[in-house]
PDB file of C-alpha atoms in Angstrom:
ATOM      1  CA  MET I 249     104.773 278.031  -6.702  1.00  0.00           C
ATOM      2  CA  ARG I 250     104.080 274.362  -7.353  1.00  0.00           C
ATOM      3  CA  ARG I 251     105.638 274.100 -10.784  1.00  0.00           C
ATOM      4  CA  ALA I 252     109.344 274.256 -11.600  1.00  0.00           C
ATOM      5  CA  VAL I 253     110.898 275.071 -14.959  1.00  0.00           C
ATOM      6  CA  LEU I 254     114.080 272.997 -14.707  1.00  0.00           C
ATOM      7  CA  GLY I 255     116.404 275.823 -13.727  1.00  0.00           C
ATOM      8  CA  LEU I 256     115.031 278.533 -16.032  1.00  0.00           C
ATOM      9  CA  SER I 257     112.775 281.312 -14.839  1.00  0.00           C
ATOM     10  CA  LEU I 258     109.610 282.123 -16.735  1.00  0.00           C
ATOM     11  CA  THR I 259     111.167 285.487 -17.583  1.00  0.00           C
ATOM     12  CA  ALA I 260     114.164 283.803 -19.168  1.00  0.00           C
ATOM     13  CA  LEU I 261     111.950 281.444 -21.113  1.00  0.00           C
ATOM     14  CA  ALA I 262     109.902 284.331 -22.446  1.00  0.00           C
ATOM     15  CA  ALA I 263     113.075 286.125 -23.480  1.00  0.00           C
ATOM     16  CA  VAL I 264     114.112 283.271 -25.739  1.00  0.00           C
ATOM     17  CA  GLY I 265     110.639 282.762 -27.136  1.00  0.00           C
ATOM     18  CA  VAL I 266     109.866 279.449 -25.500  1.00  0.00           C
ATOM     19  CA  ALA I 267     106.167 278.505 -25.541  1.00  0.00           C
ATOM     20  CA  THR I 268     104.290 279.101 -22.319  1.00  0.00           C
ATOM     21  CA  ALA I 269     103.120 275.485 -22.034  1.00  0.00           C
ATOM     22  CA  ILE I 270     105.642 273.925 -19.646  1.00  0.00           C
ATOM     23  CA  PRO I 271     106.173 270.496 -18.146  1.00  0.00           C
ATOM     24  CA  ALA I 272     104.332 270.090 -14.864  1.00  0.00           C
ATOM     25  CA  PRO I 273     106.305 267.881 -12.479  1.00  0.00           C
ATOM     26  CA  ALA I 274     104.399 265.281 -10.510  1.00  0.00           C
ATOM     27  CA  LEU I 275     103.418 266.448  -7.049  1.00  0.00           C
ATOM     28  CA  ALA I 276     104.382 263.084  -5.571  1.00  0.00           C
ATOM     29  CA  ASP I 277     104.288 259.423  -6.377  1.00  0.00           C
ATOM     30  CA  PRO I 278     100.872 257.759  -6.154  1.00  0.00           C
ATOM     31  CA  PRO I 279     100.299 256.009  -2.818  1.00  0.00           C
ATOM     32  CA  ALA I 280     101.860 252.548  -2.938  1.00  0.00           C
ATOM     33  CA  PRO I 281      99.631 249.504  -2.370  1.00  0.00           C
ATOM     34  CA  PRO I 282     100.137 247.565   0.847  1.00  0.00           C
ATOM     35  CA  SER I 283     101.901 244.237   0.716  1.00  0.00           C
ATOM     36  CA  GLU I 284      99.896 241.096   0.020  1.00  0.00           C
ATOM     37  CA  ALA I 285     100.336 240.023   3.651  1.00  0.00           C
ATOM     38  CA  THR I 286      99.081 243.387   4.920  1.00  0.00           C
ATOM     39  CA  ALA I 287      96.127 243.315   2.541  1.00  0.00           C
ATOM     40  CA  ARG I 288      95.167 239.812   3.679  1.00  0.00           C
ATOM     41  CA  ALA I 289      95.327 240.899   7.319  1.00  0.00           C
ATOM     42  CA  GLU I 290      93.222 243.964   6.536  1.00  0.00           C
ATOM     43  CA  LEU I 291      90.723 241.856   4.582  1.00  0.00           C
ATOM     44  CA  SER I 292      90.389 239.501   7.537  1.00  0.00           C
ATOM     45  CA  GLY I 293      89.681 242.475   9.769  1.00  0.00           C
ATOM     46  CA  LEU I 294      86.867 243.950   7.661  1.00  0.00           C
ATOM     47  CA  THR I 295      83.407 243.699   9.190  1.00  0.00           C
ATOM     48  CA  VAL I 296      80.913 241.727   7.101  1.00  0.00           C
ATOM     49  CA  ALA I 297      77.513 243.391   7.064  1.00  0.00           C
ATOM     50  CA  THR I 298      74.414 243.778   4.945  1.00  0.00           C
ATOM     51  CA  PRO I 299      74.762 246.777   2.626  1.00  0.00           C
ATOM     52  CA  GLY I 300      72.956 249.840   3.909  1.00  0.00           C
ATOM     53  CA  SER I 301      70.242 251.822   2.185  1.00  0.00           C
ATOM     54  CA  MET I 302      71.061 254.197  -0.661  1.00  0.00           C
ATOM     55  CA  ASP I 303      68.477 256.664   0.639  1.00  0.00           C
ATOM     56  CA  GLY I 304      69.892 260.174   0.617  1.00  0.00           C
ATOM     57  CA  TYR I 305      72.902 259.301  -1.532  1.00  0.00           C
ATOM     58  CA  ALA I 306      74.295 261.918  -3.910  1.00  0.00           C
ATOM     59  CA  ARG I 307      77.791 262.301  -5.323  1.00  0.00           C
ATOM     60  CA  ASP I 308      77.887 265.961  -4.376  1.00  0.00           C
ATOM     61  CA  LYS I 309      77.734 264.949  -0.709  1.00  0.00           C
ATOM     62  CA  PHE I 310      81.383 263.928  -1.107  1.00  0.00           C
ATOM     63  CA  ASP I 311      82.377 267.350  -2.502  1.00  0.00           C
ATOM     64  CA  ILE I 312      84.628 265.679  -5.067  1.00  0.00           C
ATOM     65  CA  TRP I 313      87.361 267.627  -6.817  1.00  0.00           C
ATOM     66  CA  ALA I 314      87.558 270.173  -4.024  1.00  0.00           C
ATOM     67  CA  LYS I 315      90.429 272.668  -3.877  1.00  0.00           C
ATOM     68  CA  GLN I 316      93.671 271.368  -2.396  1.00  0.00           C
ATOM     69  CA  PRO I 317      96.148 273.519  -0.380  1.00  0.00           C
ATOM     70  CA  ASP I 318      98.088 274.262  -3.597  1.00  0.00           C
ATOM     71  CA  GLY I 319      95.023 276.014  -5.037  1.00  0.00           C
ATOM     72  CA  CYS I 320      94.339 273.303  -7.626  1.00  0.00           C
ATOM     73  CA  THR I 321      91.476 270.834  -7.595  1.00  0.00           C
ATOM     74  CA  THR I 322      91.943 267.233  -6.552  1.00  0.00           C
ATOM     75  CA  ARG I 323      91.362 266.102 -10.138  1.00  0.00           C
ATOM     76  CA  GLN I 324      94.029 268.459 -11.459  1.00  0.00           C
ATOM     77  CA  ASP I 325      96.492 267.280  -8.833  1.00  0.00           C
ATOM     78  CA  VAL I 326      95.917 263.611  -9.713  1.00  0.00           C
ATOM     79  CA  LEU I 327      96.406 264.381 -13.417  1.00  0.00           C
ATOM     80  CA  ALA I 328      99.690 266.133 -12.603  1.00  0.00           C
ATOM     81  CA  ARG I 329     100.763 263.413 -10.173  1.00  0.00           C
ATOM     82  CA  ASP I 330     100.025 260.365 -12.286  1.00  0.00           C
ATOM     83  CA  GLY I 331     100.664 261.576 -15.837  1.00  0.00           C
ATOM     84  CA  LYS I 332     103.743 261.425 -18.029  1.00  0.00           C
ATOM     85  CA  ASP I 333     105.061 264.441 -19.954  1.00  0.00           C
ATOM     86  CA  VAL I 334     102.256 266.545 -18.515  1.00  0.00           C
ATOM     87  CA  SER I 335     102.177 270.169 -19.659  1.00  0.00           C
ATOM     88  CA  ASP I 336      99.922 273.015 -18.666  1.00  0.00           C
ATOM     89  CA  GLY I 337      99.507 276.678 -19.429  1.00  0.00           C
ATOM     90  CA  SER I 338     101.591 279.213 -17.513  1.00  0.00           C
ATOM     91  CA  LYS I 339     100.252 279.692 -13.977  1.00  0.00           C
ATOM     92  CA  SER I 340      97.471 277.207 -14.678  1.00  0.00           C
ATOM     93  CA  CYS I 341      96.492 274.071 -12.770  1.00  0.00           C
ATOM     94  CA  GLN I 342      94.787 272.426 -15.733  1.00  0.00           C
ATOM     95  CA  PRO I 343      96.972 270.090 -17.835  1.00  0.00           C
ATOM     96  CA  THR I 344      96.786 270.719 -21.563  1.00  0.00           C
ATOM     97  CA  SER I 345      98.592 267.598 -22.727  1.00  0.00           C
ATOM     98  CA  GLY I 346     100.242 264.448 -21.479  1.00  0.00           C
ATOM     99  CA  LYS I 347      99.897 260.694 -21.238  1.00  0.00           C
ATOM    100  CA  TRP I 348      97.955 258.807 -18.582  1.00  0.00           C
ATOM    101  CA  TYR I 349      98.038 255.055 -17.992  1.00  0.00           C
ATOM    102  CA  SER I 350      94.773 253.301 -17.185  1.00  0.00           C
ATOM    103  CA  ALA I 351      95.683 250.144 -15.254  1.00  0.00           C
ATOM    104  CA  TYR I 352      92.116 248.818 -15.323  1.00  0.00           C
ATOM    105  CA  ASP I 353      92.332 248.047 -19.037  1.00  0.00           C
ATOM    106  CA  ASP I 354      96.079 248.414 -19.760  1.00  0.00           C
ATOM    107  CA  THR I 355      95.625 251.397 -22.066  1.00  0.00           C
ATOM    108  CA  THR I 356      97.251 254.812 -22.334  1.00  0.00           C
ATOM    109  CA  VAL I 357      95.113 257.911 -22.676  1.00  0.00           C
ATOM    110  CA  THR I 358      96.589 260.873 -24.550  1.00  0.00           C
ATOM    111  CA  GLU I 359      93.683 263.325 -24.369  1.00  0.00           C
ATOM    112  CA  VAL I 360      93.147 265.163 -21.103  1.00  0.00           C
ATOM    113  CA  ALA I 361      89.365 265.022 -21.344  1.00  0.00           C
ATOM    114  CA  GLN I 362      89.465 261.230 -21.610  1.00  0.00           C
ATOM    115  CA  ALA I 363      91.702 260.766 -18.558  1.00  0.00           C
ATOM    116  CA  THR I 364      89.012 260.288 -15.955  1.00  0.00           C
ATOM    117  CA  ILE I 365      89.720 259.953 -12.236  1.00  0.00           C
ATOM    118  CA  ASP I 366      88.165 256.926 -10.573  1.00  0.00           C
ATOM    119  CA  HIS I 367      87.489 256.290  -6.907  1.00  0.00           C
ATOM    120  CA  MET I 368      88.939 252.858  -6.137  1.00  0.00           C
ATOM    121  CA  VAL I 369      86.093 252.277  -3.658  1.00  0.00           C
ATOM    122  CA  PRO I 370      83.137 253.879  -5.455  1.00  0.00           C
ATOM    123  CA  LEU I 371      81.306 256.643  -3.619  1.00  0.00           C
ATOM    124  CA  ALA I 372      78.028 254.745  -3.766  1.00  0.00           C
ATOM    125  CA  GLU I 373      79.729 251.641  -2.358  1.00  0.00           C
ATOM    126  CA  ALA I 374      81.200 253.729   0.441  1.00  0.00           C
ATOM    127  CA  TRP I 375      77.748 255.144   1.173  1.00  0.00           C
ATOM    128  CA  ARG I 376      76.133 251.735   1.555  1.00  0.00           C
ATOM    129  CA  SER I 377      79.044 250.405   3.606  1.00  0.00           C
ATOM    130  CA  GLY I 378      79.237 253.164   6.202  1.00  0.00           C
ATOM    131  CA  ALA I 379      79.700 256.624   4.680  1.00  0.00           C
ATOM    132  CA  SER I 380      76.012 257.462   5.027  1.00  0.00           C
ATOM    133  CA  LYS I 381      76.705 257.951   8.738  1.00  0.00           C
ATOM    134  CA  TRP I 382      79.766 260.161   8.253  1.00  0.00           C
ATOM    135  CA  THR I 383      79.978 263.900   8.710  1.00  0.00           C
ATOM    136  CA  ALA I 384      80.203 266.178   5.678  1.00  0.00           C
ATOM    137  CA  ASP I 385      83.917 266.698   6.347  1.00  0.00           C
ATOM    138  CA  GLN I 386      84.580 262.960   6.484  1.00  0.00           C
ATOM    139  CA  ARG I 387      82.842 262.438   3.154  1.00  0.00           C
ATOM    140  CA  LYS I 388      84.771 265.336   1.598  1.00  0.00           C
ATOM    141  CA  ASN I 389      88.060 263.866   2.821  1.00  0.00           C
ATOM    142  CA  PHE I 390      87.131 260.483   1.373  1.00  0.00           C
ATOM    143  CA  GLY I 391      86.068 261.908  -1.961  1.00  0.00           C
ATOM    144  CA  ASN I 392      89.347 263.813  -2.281  1.00  0.00           C
ATOM    145  CA  ASP I 393      91.715 261.328  -0.616  1.00  0.00           C
ATOM    146  CA  LEU I 394      95.248 261.769  -1.972  1.00  0.00           C
ATOM    147  CA  LYS I 395      96.895 259.999   0.968  1.00  0.00           C
ATOM    148  CA  ASP I 396      95.501 256.516   0.361  1.00  0.00           C
ATOM    149  CA  PRO I 397      95.336 254.576  -2.953  1.00  0.00           C
ATOM    150  CA  GLN I 398      91.772 255.739  -3.550  1.00  0.00           C
ATOM    151  CA  LEU I 399      92.135 257.920  -6.665  1.00  0.00           C
ATOM    152  CA  LEU I 400      93.564 256.642  -9.934  1.00  0.00           C
ATOM    153  CA  ILE I 401      93.494 257.319 -13.659  1.00  0.00           C
ATOM    154  CA  ALA I 402      90.967 255.319 -15.651  1.00  0.00           C
ATOM    155  CA  SER I 403      89.977 255.400 -19.295  1.00  0.00           C
ATOM    156  CA  GLU I 404      86.440 256.538 -19.955  1.00  0.00           C
ATOM    157  CA  SER I 405      85.370 253.049 -21.016  1.00  0.00           C
ATOM    158  CA  SER I 406      86.776 251.281 -17.948  1.00  0.00           C
ATOM    159  CA  ASN I 407      85.386 253.919 -15.591  1.00  0.00           C
ATOM    160  CA  SER I 408      81.964 253.618 -17.203  1.00  0.00           C
ATOM    161  CA  SER I 409      82.141 249.825 -17.073  1.00  0.00           C
ATOM    162  CA  LYS I 410      83.017 249.840 -13.384  1.00  0.00           C
ATOM    163  CA  SER I 411      80.509 252.534 -12.453  1.00  0.00           C
ATOM    164  CA  ASP I 412      79.465 252.043  -8.807  1.00  0.00           C
ATOM    165  CA  SER I 413      80.355 248.342  -8.688  1.00  0.00           C
ATOM    166  CA  GLY I 414      82.668 246.672  -6.211  1.00  0.00           C
ATOM    167  CA  PRO I 415      84.861 243.614  -6.913  1.00  0.00           C
ATOM    168  CA  ALA I 416      81.998 241.179  -6.322  1.00  0.00           C
ATOM    169  CA  ASP I 417      80.360 242.495  -9.515  1.00  0.00           C
ATOM    170  CA  TRP I 418      83.237 243.972 -11.520  1.00  0.00           C
ATOM    171  CA  LYS I 419      86.909 243.238 -12.101  1.00  0.00           C
ATOM    172  CA  PRO I 420      89.480 245.011 -14.291  1.00  0.00           C
ATOM    173  CA  THR I 421      89.860 243.477 -17.745  1.00  0.00           C
ATOM    174  CA  ASN I 422      93.617 243.752 -17.142  1.00  0.00           C
ATOM    175  CA  LYS I 423      94.104 240.651 -15.006  1.00  0.00           C
ATOM    176  CA  SER I 424      97.705 241.585 -14.219  1.00  0.00           C
ATOM    177  CA  PHE I 425      96.247 244.458 -12.153  1.00  0.00           C
ATOM    178  CA  TRP I 426      93.997 242.220 -10.042  1.00  0.00           C
ATOM    179  CA  CYS I 427      96.526 241.854  -7.237  1.00  0.00           C
ATOM    180  CA  THR I 428      97.105 245.602  -6.872  1.00  0.00           C
ATOM    181  CA  TYR I 429      93.393 246.320  -7.288  1.00  0.00           C
ATOM    182  CA  ALA I 430      92.541 243.954  -4.433  1.00  0.00           C
ATOM    183  CA  GLU I 431      95.337 245.315  -2.236  1.00  0.00           C
ATOM    184  CA  ASP I 432      94.299 248.935  -2.806  1.00  0.00           C
ATOM    185  CA  TYR I 433      90.566 248.315  -2.483  1.00  0.00           C
ATOM    186  CA  THR I 434      90.997 246.351   0.729  1.00  0.00           C
ATOM    187  CA  HIS I 435      93.345 248.973   2.177  1.00  0.00           C
ATOM    188  CA  VAL I 436      90.936 251.841   1.496  1.00  0.00           C
ATOM    189  CA  LYS I 437      88.054 249.964   3.092  1.00  0.00           C
ATOM    190  CA  SER I 438      90.222 249.121   6.087  1.00  0.00           C
ATOM    191  CA  VAL I 439      91.544 252.651   6.600  1.00  0.00           C
ATOM    192  CA  TRP I 440      88.073 254.161   6.336  1.00  0.00           C
ATOM    193  CA  LYS I 441      86.474 251.402   8.422  1.00  0.00           C
ATOM    194  CA  LEU I 442      83.927 250.504   5.751  1.00  0.00           C
ATOM    195  CA  THR I 443      82.084 247.208   5.847  1.00  0.00           C
ATOM    196  CA  THR I 444      82.183 244.437   3.266  1.00  0.00           C
ATOM    197  CA  THR I 445      79.962 241.549   2.189  1.00  0.00           C
ATOM    198  CA  ASP I 446      80.693 237.831   1.975  1.00  0.00           C
ATOM    199  CA  ALA I 447      80.675 238.043  -1.832  1.00  0.00           C
ATOM    200  CA  GLU I 448      83.026 241.015  -1.902  1.00  0.00           C
ATOM    201  CA  LYS I 449      85.371 239.434   0.631  1.00  0.00           C
ATOM    202  CA  LYS I 450      85.528 236.239  -1.422  1.00  0.00           C
ATOM    203  CA  ALA I 451      86.213 238.188  -4.625  1.00  0.00           C
ATOM    204  CA  LEU I 452      89.005 240.175  -2.979  1.00  0.00           C
ATOM    205  CA  GLY I 453      90.559 237.007  -1.594  1.00  0.00           C
ATOM    206  CA  SER I 454      90.516 235.385  -5.019  1.00  0.00           C
ATOM    207  CA  MET I 455      92.234 238.381  -6.577  1.00  0.00           C
ATOM    208  CA  LEU I 456      94.855 238.400  -3.831  1.00  0.00           C
ATOM    209  CA  ASP I 457      95.567 234.814  -4.830  1.00  0.00           C
ATOM    210  CA  THR I 458      96.955 236.194  -8.124  1.00  0.00           C
ATOM    211  CA  CYS I 459      99.712 238.075  -6.274  1.00  0.00           C
ATOM    212  CA  LYS I 460     103.212 236.742  -6.847  1.00  0.00           C
ATOM    213  CA  SER I 461     105.052 236.127  -3.600  1.00  0.00           C
TER     214      SER I 461
END
């Protein structure tokens, strides 16, 4: 069972009349960004290429929010992993309350429905930079990647503002996040062997310049 009750069994809780909504401990810490030096090396190693065609693209080809081994969806696992004071119903994967920090715009979301999950490298960007040639399993793994810093909480407004844009066309309004954003974005592209453009590479380099040594 993936949720603990801090030393009390559900039976004991029921006996004393405690509500069934219980704290859901984080599954793990979010993947840490690489160091600035690693990100710069990875950025240097990215292949610059002309973006590919969007022909055939569809979000459902990435099978996002698929079931994870714990029986919960990827979205539910990210909400549990990255939230604070997250509670859910008994034996349920879906959080009912909590707080989620959106680093893109330095805001905290307190309503579950407004805590959207963003793909650091947008699915459309992945498609035009190499994912169109992947197998269905590769795209599913990318769309549900919990190992790399690819999935993060974002407020509805920041997620909508970013949409399918990469750093050449969009940057977080929270400038203090630029360093981490560039490190994470570069790392995901490097791990998944996705291509970049001159404009994107320049934008990532500029954001890495905001990192404090």
